[in-house]
Structure formats: C-alpha cells, structure tokens
N, CA, C and O atoms as a DFTB+ gen file, in Angstrom:
620 C
 N C O
     1  1     185.392     181.057     -17.293
     2  2     185.879     180.123     -16.308
     3  2     187.105     180.690     -15.577
     4  3     187.183     180.612     -14.351
     5  1     188.059     181.260     -16.323
     6  2     189.243     181.866     -15.708
     7  2     188.842     183.016     -14.787
     8  3     189.456     183.236     -13.742
     9  1     187.807     183.740     -15.190
    10  2     187.319     184.842     -14.383
    11  2     186.766     184.328     -13.049
    12  3     187.003     184.943     -12.010
    13  1     186.050     183.233     -13.065
    14  2     185.492     182.628     -11.849
    15  2     186.606     182.107     -10.938
    16  3     186.550     182.283      -9.721
    17  1     187.608     181.472     -11.524
    18  2     188.742     180.963     -10.741
    19  2     189.494     182.135     -10.100
    20  3     189.866     182.057      -8.929
    21  1     189.717     183.197     -10.838
    22  2     190.386     184.386     -10.313
    23  2     189.595     185.022      -9.182
    24  3     190.164     185.465      -8.184
    25  1     188.261     185.064      -9.348
    26  2     187.381     185.635      -8.325
    27  2     187.443     184.807      -7.037
    28  3     187.583     185.358      -5.945
    29  1     187.339     183.484      -7.173
    30  2     187.388     182.584      -6.010
    31  2     188.770     182.659      -5.348
    32  3     188.867     182.670      -4.121
    33  1     189.823     182.710      -6.143
    34  2     191.171     182.810      -5.592
    35  2     191.338     184.128      -4.831
    36  3     191.964     184.153      -3.772
    37  1     190.796     185.194      -5.350
    38  2     190.860     186.503      -4.680
    39  2     190.140     186.477      -3.345
    40  3     190.635     187.013      -2.354
    41  1     188.968     185.851      -3.322
    42  2     188.215     185.732      -2.072
    43  2     188.995     184.875      -1.070
    44  3     189.058     185.205       0.114
    45  1     189.587     183.779      -1.545
    46  2     190.340     182.890      -0.659
    47  2     191.546     183.616      -0.071
    48  3     191.823     183.496       1.122
    49  1     192.262     184.365      -0.903
    50  2     193.428     185.111      -0.418
    51  2     192.986     186.174       0.591
    52  3     193.636     186.361       1.620
    53  1     191.898     186.860       0.304
    54  2     191.392     187.885       1.226
    55  2     190.966     187.268       2.554
    56  3     191.256     187.815       3.617
    57  1     190.281     186.138       2.493
    58  2     189.841     185.447       3.701
    59  2     191.058     184.984       4.515
    60  3     191.103     185.156       5.733
    61  1     192.016     184.409       3.839
    62  2     193.238     183.957       4.511
    63  2     193.953     185.132       5.174
    64  3     194.391     185.027       6.320
    65  1     194.072     186.243       4.460
    66  2     194.731     187.435       5.002
    67  2     193.986     187.974       6.220
    68  3     194.609     188.380       7.201
    69  1     192.670     187.977       6.159
    70  2     191.875     188.461       7.288
    71  2     192.060     187.566       8.510
    72  3     192.166     188.065       9.630
    73  1     192.101     186.263       8.307
    74  2     192.291     185.325       9.420
    75  2     193.675     185.510      10.044
    76  3     193.807     185.558      11.267
    77  1     194.698     185.611       9.207
    78  2     196.060     185.803       9.712
    79  2     196.158     187.130      10.462
    80  3     196.760     187.182      11.535
    81  1     195.584     188.194       9.925
    82  2     195.613     189.499      10.597
    83  2     194.905     189.429      11.948
    84  3     195.375     189.997      12.934
    85  1     193.778     188.732      11.985
    86  2     193.034     188.581      13.241
    87  2     193.871     187.815      14.270
    88  3     193.952     188.218      15.430
    89  1     194.483     186.725      13.849
    90  2     195.298     185.930      14.770
    91  2     196.504     186.714      15.282
    92  3     196.839     186.642      16.465
    93  1     197.148     187.453      14.401
    94  2     198.304     188.257      14.814
    95  2     197.890     189.378      15.763
    96  3     198.614     189.688      16.710
    97  1     196.736     189.983      15.517
    98  2     196.236     191.035      16.397
    99  2     195.917     190.480      17.776
   100  3     196.255     191.096      18.787
   101  1     195.272     189.327      17.823
   102  2     194.975     188.701      19.117
   103  2     196.250     188.363      19.861
   104  3     196.335     188.565      21.072
   105  1     197.232     187.856      19.157
   106  2     198.504     187.508      19.788
   107  2     199.197     188.754      20.339
   108  3     199.712     188.736      21.457
   109  1     199.209     189.828      19.560
   110  2     199.825     191.071      19.989
   111  2     199.099     191.644      21.216
   112  3     199.741     192.129      22.147
   113  1     197.770     191.587      21.215
   114  2     196.995     192.075      22.360
   115  2     197.263     191.225      23.597
   116  3     197.376     191.757      24.702
   117  1     197.363     189.918      23.422
   118  2     197.656     189.043      24.555
   119  2     199.049     189.333      25.111
   120  3     199.234     189.397      26.327
   121  1     200.030     189.508      24.218
   122  2     201.387     189.831      24.671
   123  2     201.426     191.162      25.412
   124  3     202.134     191.306      26.408
   125  1     200.664     192.129      24.923
   126  2     200.609     193.427      25.594
   127  2     199.965     193.286      26.978
   128  3     200.422     193.900      27.943
   129  1     198.901     192.474      27.074
   130  2     198.261     192.244      28.373
   131  2     199.218     191.557      29.344
   132  3     199.257     191.899      30.526
   133  1     199.985     190.594      28.849
   134  2     200.963     189.897      29.689
   135  2     202.026     190.884      30.167
   136  3     202.391     190.877      31.342
   137  1     202.521     191.725      29.273
   138  2     203.531     192.714      29.650
   139  2     202.973     193.713      30.664
   140  3     203.684     194.125      31.580
   141  1     201.713     194.105      30.508
   142  2     201.084     195.005      31.473
   143  2     200.993     194.350      32.852
   144  3     201.259     194.991      33.869
   145  1     200.616     193.073      32.879
   146  2     200.545     192.358      34.162
   147  2     201.933     192.233      34.781
   148  3     202.098     192.422      35.986
   149  1     202.924     191.917      33.964
   150  2     204.301     191.826      34.476
   151  2     204.726     193.149      35.112
   152  3     205.295     193.177      36.203
   153  1     204.438     194.238      34.410
   154  2     204.831     195.549      34.915
   155  2     204.113     195.868      36.225
   156  3     204.731     196.373      37.162
   157  1     202.822     195.579      36.295
   158  2     202.053     195.828      37.516
   159  2     202.602     195.008      38.680
   160  3     202.767     195.520      39.787
   161  1     202.882     193.742      38.423
   162  2     203.456     192.878      39.459
   163  2     204.814     193.410      39.895
   164  3     205.112     193.465      41.088
   165  1     205.627     193.797      38.933
   166  2     206.956     194.328      39.235
   167  2     206.857     195.574      40.111
   168  3     207.594     195.700      41.089
   169  1     205.964     196.488      39.776
   170  2     205.836     197.717      40.553
   171  2     205.342     197.426      41.965
   172  3     205.793     198.060      42.919
   173  1     204.433     196.488      42.109
   174  2     203.966     196.117      43.446
   175  2     205.073     195.419      44.238
   176  3     205.186     195.606      45.450
   177  1     205.879     194.625      43.560
   178  2     207.026     194.005      44.234
   179  2     208.027     195.068      44.683
   180  3     208.612     194.959      45.760
   181  1     208.222     196.087      43.860
   182  2     209.115     197.185      44.242
   183  2     208.574     197.893      45.479
   184  3     209.329     198.233      46.390
   185  1     207.263     198.112      45.503
   186  2     206.658     198.753      46.664
   187  2     206.822     197.877      47.910
   188  3     207.166     198.374      48.983
   189  1     206.575     196.579      47.762
   190  2     206.736     195.660      48.882
   191  2     208.188     195.620      49.353
   192  3     208.456     195.561      50.553
   193  1     209.107     195.654      48.415
   194  2     210.533     195.681      48.758
   195  2     210.839     196.899      49.623
   196  3     211.556     196.797      50.618
   197  1     210.295     198.046      49.241
   198  2     210.491     199.259      50.035
   199  2     209.880     199.145      51.416
   200  3     210.473     199.591      52.399
   201  1     208.702     198.554      51.499
   202  2     208.053     198.357      52.800
   203  2     208.836     197.347      53.628
   204  3     209.017     197.513      54.834
   205  1     209.294     196.302      52.956
   206  2     209.989     195.261      53.693
   207  2     211.327     195.746      54.237
   208  3     211.875     195.130      55.151
   209  1     211.851     196.807      53.710
   210  2     213.060     197.416      54.249
   211  2     212.869     197.696      55.743
   212  3     213.786     197.509      56.543
   213  1     211.667     198.146      56.103
   214  2     211.401     198.478      57.508
   215  2     211.405     197.237      58.395
   216  3     211.698     197.333      59.586
   217  1     211.086     196.081      57.832
   218  2     211.191     194.838      58.582
   219  2     212.656     194.559      58.928
   220  3     212.975     194.146      60.043
   221  1     213.538     194.792      57.957
   222  2     214.965     194.541      58.207
   223  2     215.535     195.547      59.188
   224  3     216.371     195.199      60.022
   225  1     215.088     196.796      59.097
   226  2     215.552     197.823      60.032
   227  2     215.097     197.475      61.445
   228  3     215.875     197.562      62.395
   229  1     213.831     197.081      61.576
   230  2     213.314     196.705      62.893
   231  2     214.077     195.494      63.446
   232  3     214.405     195.445      64.631
   233  1     214.350     194.533      62.581
   234  2     215.112     193.362      63.008
   235  2     216.522     193.760      63.437
   236  3     217.039     193.260      64.436
   237  1     217.134     194.655      62.681
   238  2     218.485     195.121      62.987
   239  2     218.549     195.800      64.360
   240  3     219.519     195.632      65.099
   241  1     217.505     196.566      64.691
   242  2     217.457     197.296      65.959
   243  2     216.719     196.521      67.060
   244  3     216.498     197.044      68.153
   245  1     216.341     195.277      66.764
   246  2     215.617     194.424      67.710
   247  2     214.329     195.094      68.195
   248  3     214.007     195.069      69.383
   249  1     213.605     195.689      67.254
   250  2     212.323     196.335      67.547
   251  2     211.219     195.594      66.820
   252  3     211.489     194.759      65.957
   253  1     209.986     195.891      67.162
   254  2     208.862     195.298      66.429
   255  2     208.472     196.218      65.287
   256  3     208.628     197.437      65.364
   257  1     207.970     195.616      64.240
   258  2     207.521     196.365      63.072
   259  2     206.185     197.011      63.413
   260  3     205.310     196.342      63.963
   261  1     206.002     198.298      63.100
   262  2     204.720     198.940      63.372
   263  2     203.573     198.189      62.674
   264  3     203.736     197.669      61.570
   265  1     202.446     198.147      63.321
   266  2     201.310     197.374      62.820
   267  2     200.840     197.859      61.449
   268  3     200.445     197.044      60.615
   269  1     200.873     199.166      61.198
   270  2     200.434     199.663      59.892
   271  2     201.374     199.209      58.778
   272  3     200.923     198.942      57.664
   273  1     202.664     199.118      59.061
   274  2     203.634     198.636      58.075
   275  2     203.400     197.148      57.824
   276  3     203.405     196.693      56.680
   277  1     203.196     196.405      58.893
   278  2     202.937     194.967      58.768
   279  2     201.642     194.712      57.967
   280  3     201.603     193.823      57.116
   281  1     200.604     195.483      58.241
   282  2     199.328     195.318      57.536
   283  2     199.471     195.673      56.050
   284  3     198.915     194.992      55.188
   285  1     200.216     196.735      55.760
   286  2     200.421     197.135      54.360
   287  2     201.200     196.062      53.605
   288  3     200.869     195.755      52.459
   289  1     202.214     195.494      54.219
   290  2     202.999     194.428      53.582
   291  2     202.121     193.204      53.331
   292  3     202.205     192.588      52.269
   293  1     201.291     192.854      54.287
   294  2     200.387     191.713      54.146
   295  2     199.411     191.936      52.984
   296  3     199.233     191.061      52.136
   297  1     198.788     193.107      52.956
   298  2     197.835     193.420      51.881
   299  2     198.519     193.402      50.515
   300  3     197.983     192.854      49.552
   301  1     199.676     193.990      50.442
   302  2     200.403     194.054      49.179
   303  2     200.827     192.665      48.713
   304  3     200.767     192.371      47.519
   305  1     201.247     191.820      49.624
   306  2     201.636     190.453      49.263
   307  2     200.447     189.708      48.655
   308  3     200.609     188.979      47.677
   309  1     199.262     189.886      49.223
   310  2     198.087     189.195      48.681
   311  2     197.623     189.816      47.357
   312  3     197.080     189.110      46.506
   313  1     197.828     191.109      47.174
   314  2     197.527     191.724      45.869
   315  2     198.437     191.128      44.795
   316  3     197.988     190.818      43.692
   317  1     199.702     190.974      45.123
   318  2     200.657     190.385      44.178
   319  2     200.268     188.941      43.875
   320  3     200.299     188.517      42.720
   321  1     199.904     188.190      44.904
   322  2     199.488     186.797      44.702
   323  2     198.266     186.728      43.793
   324  3     198.191     185.852      42.932
   325  1     197.313     187.630      43.969
   326  2     196.131     187.655      43.105
   327  2     196.509     187.957      41.662
   328  3     195.967     187.350      40.738
   329  1     197.433     188.886      41.464
   330  2     197.890     189.192      40.107
   331  2     198.605     187.992      39.485
   332  3     198.431     187.705      38.300
   333  1     199.400     187.303      40.281
   334  2     200.120     186.131      39.764
   335  2     199.171     185.011      39.377
   336  3     199.457     184.230      38.470
   337  1     198.054     184.937      40.060
   338  2     197.056     183.908      39.734
   339  2     196.564     184.066      38.289
   340  3     196.230     183.081      37.631
   341  1     196.522     185.294      37.812
   342  2     196.054     185.537      36.448
   343  2     197.195     185.709      35.460
   344  3     196.961     186.056      34.303
   345  1     198.423     185.472      35.897
   346  2     199.588     185.704      35.039
   347  2     200.518     184.496      35.079
   348  3     201.642     184.590      35.572
   349  1     200.062     183.393      34.575
   350  2     200.850     182.167      34.605
   351  2     202.108     182.277      33.744
   352  3     203.021     181.461      33.873
   353  1     202.160     183.275      32.873
   354  2     203.298     183.446      31.971
   355  2     204.515     184.034      32.674
   356  3     205.612     184.017      32.117
   357  1     204.343     184.545      33.872
   358  2     205.442     185.171      34.600
   359  2     206.448     184.092      34.989
   360  3     206.124     183.152      35.715
   361  1     207.667     184.245      34.494
   362  2     208.699     183.235      34.681
   363  2     209.078     183.057      36.146
   364  3     209.407     181.950      36.572
   365  1     209.034     184.125      36.908
   366  2     209.459     184.075      38.305
   367  2     208.299     183.789      39.259
   368  3     208.416     184.057      40.454
   369  1     207.208     183.265      38.773
   370  2     206.014     183.051      39.587
   371  2     206.312     182.272      40.862
   372  3     205.953     182.720      41.950
   373  1     206.950     181.132      40.752
   374  2     207.197     180.316      41.944
   375  2     208.178     181.005      42.889
   376  3     208.028     180.911      44.107
   377  1     209.172     181.690      42.347
   378  2     210.125     182.412      43.198
   379  2     209.432     183.522      43.980
   380  3     209.696     183.719      45.166
   381  1     208.543     184.242      43.301
   382  2     207.838     185.342      43.957
   383  2     206.953     184.801      45.073
   384  3     206.951     185.334      46.183
   385  1     206.208     183.752      44.781
   386  2     205.340     183.175      45.811
   387  2     206.154     182.646      46.988
   388  3     205.741     182.786      48.139
   389  1     207.301     182.042      46.708
   390  2     208.164     181.552      47.793
   391  2     208.641     182.700      48.680
   392  3     208.621     182.592      49.906
   393  1     209.067     183.791      48.060
   394  2     209.590     184.901      48.860
   395  2     208.456     185.620      49.608
   396  3     208.687     186.187      50.675
   397  1     207.247     185.600      49.063
   398  2     206.126     186.247      49.739
   399  2     205.604     185.426      50.913
   400  3     205.310     185.968      51.979
   401  1     205.491     184.113      50.709
   402  2     204.786     183.295      51.684
   403  2     205.582     182.110      52.221
   404  3     205.140     181.446      53.158
   405  1     206.739     181.839      51.644
   406  2     207.507     180.659      52.033
   407  2     208.032     180.718      53.454
   408  3     208.394     181.788      53.942
   409  1     208.074     179.571      54.122
   410  2     208.542     179.522      55.516
   411  2     210.056     179.327      55.645
   412  3     210.553     179.166      56.759
   413  1     210.791     179.337      54.546
   414  2     212.205     178.963      54.561
   415  2     213.167     180.094      54.917
   416  3     214.381     179.927      54.792
   417  1     212.658     181.220      55.349
   418  2     213.532     182.355      55.653
   419  2     213.640     182.532      57.159
   420  3     212.638     182.738      57.844
   421  1     214.848     182.449      57.659
   422  2     215.079     182.539      59.103
   423  2     214.961     183.975      59.611
   424  3     214.570     184.205      60.756
   425  1     215.303     184.937      58.753
   426  2     215.293     186.341      59.183
   427  2     214.606     187.203      58.132
   428  3     214.452     186.810      56.976
   429  1     214.201     188.385      58.567
   430  2     213.612     189.352      57.635
   431  2     214.653     189.802      56.621
   432  3     214.327     190.053      55.460
   433  1     215.891     189.901      57.050
   434  2     216.968     190.316      56.152
   435  2     217.160     189.289      55.037
   436  3     217.363     189.653      53.879
   437  1     217.097     188.026      55.386
   438  2     217.239     186.970      54.385
   439  2     216.108     187.043      53.353
   440  3     216.351     186.909      52.154
   441  1     214.876     187.255      53.819
   442  2     213.735     187.383      52.906
   443  2     213.896     188.632      52.032
   444  3     213.634     188.595      50.829
   445  1     214.329     189.730      52.645
   446  2     214.527     190.981      51.925
   447  2     215.560     190.818      50.820
   448  3     215.351     191.275      49.696
   449  1     216.675     190.169      51.138
   450  2     217.732     189.972      50.143
   451  2     217.286     189.043      49.029
   452  3     217.646     189.250      47.870
   453  1     216.509     188.026      49.362
   454  2     215.986     187.130      48.334
   455  2     215.006     187.875      47.440
   456  3     215.022     187.705      46.221
   457  1     214.149     188.704      48.045
   458  2     213.218     189.521      47.259
   459  2     213.992     190.442      46.331
   460  3     213.582     190.662      45.191
   461  1     215.098     190.976      46.804
   462  2     215.930     191.852      45.977
   463  2     216.484     191.101      44.752
   464  3     216.526     191.649      43.650
   465  1     216.899     189.863      44.952
   466  2     217.417     189.056      43.838
   467  2     216.308     188.729      42.836
   468  3     216.522     188.778      41.625
   469  1     215.128     188.397      43.349
   470  2     213.994     188.115      42.470
   471  2     213.647     189.373      41.677
   472  3     213.395     189.303      40.475
   473  1     213.636     190.504      42.343
   474  2     213.354     191.770      41.663
   475  2     214.384     192.071      40.583
   476  3     214.034     192.589      39.522
   477  1     215.628     191.758      40.835
   478  2     216.678     191.999      39.836
   479  2     216.415     191.171      38.585
   480  3     216.517     191.679      37.469
   481  1     216.075     189.897      38.769
   482  2     215.773     189.045      37.606
   483  2     214.495     189.500      36.910
   484  3     214.420     189.537      35.682
   485  1     213.510     189.839      37.699
   486  2     212.236     190.310      37.154
   487  2     212.449     191.611      36.391
   488  3     211.910     191.801      35.300
   489  1     213.241     192.502      36.978
   490  2     213.479     193.808      36.386
   491  2     214.210     193.751      35.061
   492  3     214.005     194.608      34.201
   493  1     215.064     192.747      34.885
   494  2     215.771     192.598      33.609
   495  2     214.789     192.382      32.468
   496  3     215.065     192.745      31.325
   497  1     213.659     191.800      32.777
   498  2     212.642     191.543      31.759
   499  2     211.725     192.755      31.572
   500  3     211.324     193.074      30.452
   501  1     211.401     193.421      32.678
   502  2     210.398     194.486      32.637
   503  2     211.011     195.829      32.280
   504  3     210.536     196.506      31.368
   505  1     212.059     196.218      32.988
   506  2     212.641     197.548      32.816
   507  2     214.107     197.489      33.226
   508  3     214.447     197.861      34.349
   509  1     214.979     197.030      32.336
   510  2     216.357     196.727      32.722
   511  2     217.170     197.907      33.261
   512  3     217.899     197.746      34.240
   513  1     217.065     199.066      32.658
   514  2     217.881     200.202      33.127
   515  2     217.426     200.675      34.501
   516  3     218.250     200.974      35.366
   517  1     216.121     200.741      34.699
   518  2     215.576     201.156      35.997
   519  2     215.988     200.163      37.082
   520  3     216.421     200.558      38.164
   521  1     215.850     198.883      36.783
   522  2     216.185     197.843      37.763
   523  2     217.655     197.928      38.160
   524  3     217.993     197.780      39.335
   525  1     218.519     198.162      37.196
   526  2     219.949     198.245      37.492
   527  2     220.251     199.432      38.402
   528  3     220.990     199.297      39.377
   529  1     219.687     200.581      38.090
   530  2     219.950     201.782      38.879
   531  2     219.385     201.651      40.286
   532  3     220.050     202.025      41.252
   533  1     218.167     201.125      40.420
   534  2     217.570     200.962      41.744
   535  2     218.354     199.959      42.585
   536  3     218.447     200.113      43.802
   537  1     218.915     198.943      41.954
   538  2     219.744     197.982      42.690
   539  2     220.991     198.675      43.230
   540  3     221.399     198.418      44.362
   541  1     221.596     199.546      42.434
   542  2     222.768     200.298      42.888
   543  2     222.417     201.187      44.082
   544  3     223.162     201.249      45.061
   545  1     221.280     201.871      43.993
   546  2     220.844     202.757      45.074
   547  2     220.561     201.951      46.334
   548  3     220.954     202.346      47.432
   549  1     219.888     200.837      46.176
   550  2     219.553     199.991      47.314
   551  2     220.813     199.487      48.014
   552  3     220.888     199.493      49.243
   553  1     221.798     199.055      47.238
   554  2     223.058     198.589      47.818
   555  2     223.749     199.708      48.591
   556  3     224.324     199.468      49.653
   557  1     223.695     200.928      48.061
   558  2     224.305     202.068      48.752
   559  2     223.612     202.330      50.084
   560  3     224.267     202.649      51.076
   561  1     222.280     202.194      50.109
   562  2     221.541     202.395      51.361
   563  2     221.885     201.318      52.389
   564  3     222.019     201.611      53.577
   565  1     222.025     200.101      51.943
   566  2     222.392     199.018      52.859
   567  2     223.773     199.280      53.449
   568  3     223.982     199.093      54.648
   569  1     224.710     199.710      52.617
   570  2     226.054     200.022      53.117
   571  2     226.011     201.154      54.146
   572  3     226.713     201.120      55.156
   573  1     225.167     202.161      53.866
   574  2     225.044     203.280      54.801
   575  2     224.470     202.810      56.134
   576  3     224.956     203.209      57.192
   577  1     223.447     201.971      56.091
   578  2     222.833     201.469      57.315
   579  2     223.840     200.677      58.137
   580  3     223.918     200.826      59.357
   581  1     224.599     199.844      57.465
   582  2     225.585     199.016      58.170
   583  2     226.722     199.842      58.771
   584  3     227.317     199.463      59.780
   585  1     227.010     200.975      58.134
   586  2     228.082     201.828      58.664
   587  2     227.574     202.783      59.735
   588  3     228.362     203.482      60.373
   589  1     226.265     202.814      59.933
   590  2     225.688     203.670      60.968
   591  2     225.322     205.062      60.513
   592  3     224.914     205.883      61.334
   593  1     225.453     205.362      59.219
   594  2     225.080     206.680      58.725
   595  2     223.656     206.630      58.175
   596  3     223.107     205.559      57.912
   597  1     223.080     207.808      58.011
   598  2     221.715     207.898      57.503
   599  2     221.700     208.614      56.150
   600  3     222.546     209.457      55.851
   601  1     220.719     208.247      55.363
   602  2     220.536     208.885      54.061
   603  2     219.596     210.063      54.204
   604  3     218.701     210.053      55.050
   605  1     219.794     211.073      53.384
   606  2     218.865     212.192      53.353
   607  2     217.937     212.123      52.141
   608  3     217.260     213.099      51.815
   609  1     217.909     210.965      51.472
   610  2     217.056     210.777      50.299
   611  2     215.594     210.790      50.725
   612  3     215.246     210.215      51.755
   613  1     214.736     211.440      49.944
   614  2     213.322     211.538      50.333
   615  2     212.555     210.219      50.178
   616  3     211.490     210.055      50.773
   617  1     213.081     209.283      49.390
   618  2     212.342     208.041      49.119
   619  2     212.708     206.919      50.009
   620  3     212.158     205.825      49.882
C-alpha cells in the first residue's frame, strides 16, 4: 500500500512539475515575443524620427517636403500602427498613435519634438543606454541647425 501511495505521489509531483514548467516556458516565450515587438516598434519609430527631421527642416526653410520622403514617412507610420495593433502590451501605445496620426500638432517641429519625447520614454524600456546617447546627439544636431552650422555626420 505504501508503495502504491509513493508511486501515485511521484506521478502527481511529476505531472505538477511538467505543468508548471510548461506554463513558465509559455510565459517566457510570450515575454520574449512582446520584447521583440517592442524593439521592432522602437527601431521603426527611430527611423521615422530620422525621416521626420526632414519635415522640420523643410518647415524651417519654408519649403515643401519631397514626395519620396513624405511617402516613406506615411508608409512607416502605417507599419508602426500595424505592429501596435498586435502589441497591446506596449505602454506608450496611445502616445505613439497620437504622435503618428493625431491632429493636435500645429507644426512639424511640434510633432517631431513630441515624437522625440515618446522615443525617450520608449527607449528607457527597450535600450536605455542607446536611447540616452541618441537623444544627446539629436539635441546637438538641433542646436547646430538653429545656429546655422551643418554637421558632417554621415547619418
């Protein structure tokens, strides 16, 4: 009888362990998928931020944005929106959608600066050191533009 109880207890413990391991593995895989989506969204936002720089430059010089730049920004914004549709866990979801499509921005510069702030918050979660350094570089470029000098940076 003790042998049967020990056998059943062993099976129960093994079954319980297998279920817990399965649940933890699924959770870890889901978290990894969420982090991958966050990173992809972040990188596309960084690309859009770089493209949107040209909107602010054109606005600053009272010129029109080239059609290829405008089309690329439009396509990228919708790619980001599609990614956000499948990533409800992204904390900045509503902020990102507002900055991409919201009508509340009077100027391209205002939208660009808001996108920069969203990227800073997003970057703290995704890649904090990279986000901090890129923010410093971006601020330096803005200062250079305002002072009338040009950067020789390839990017």
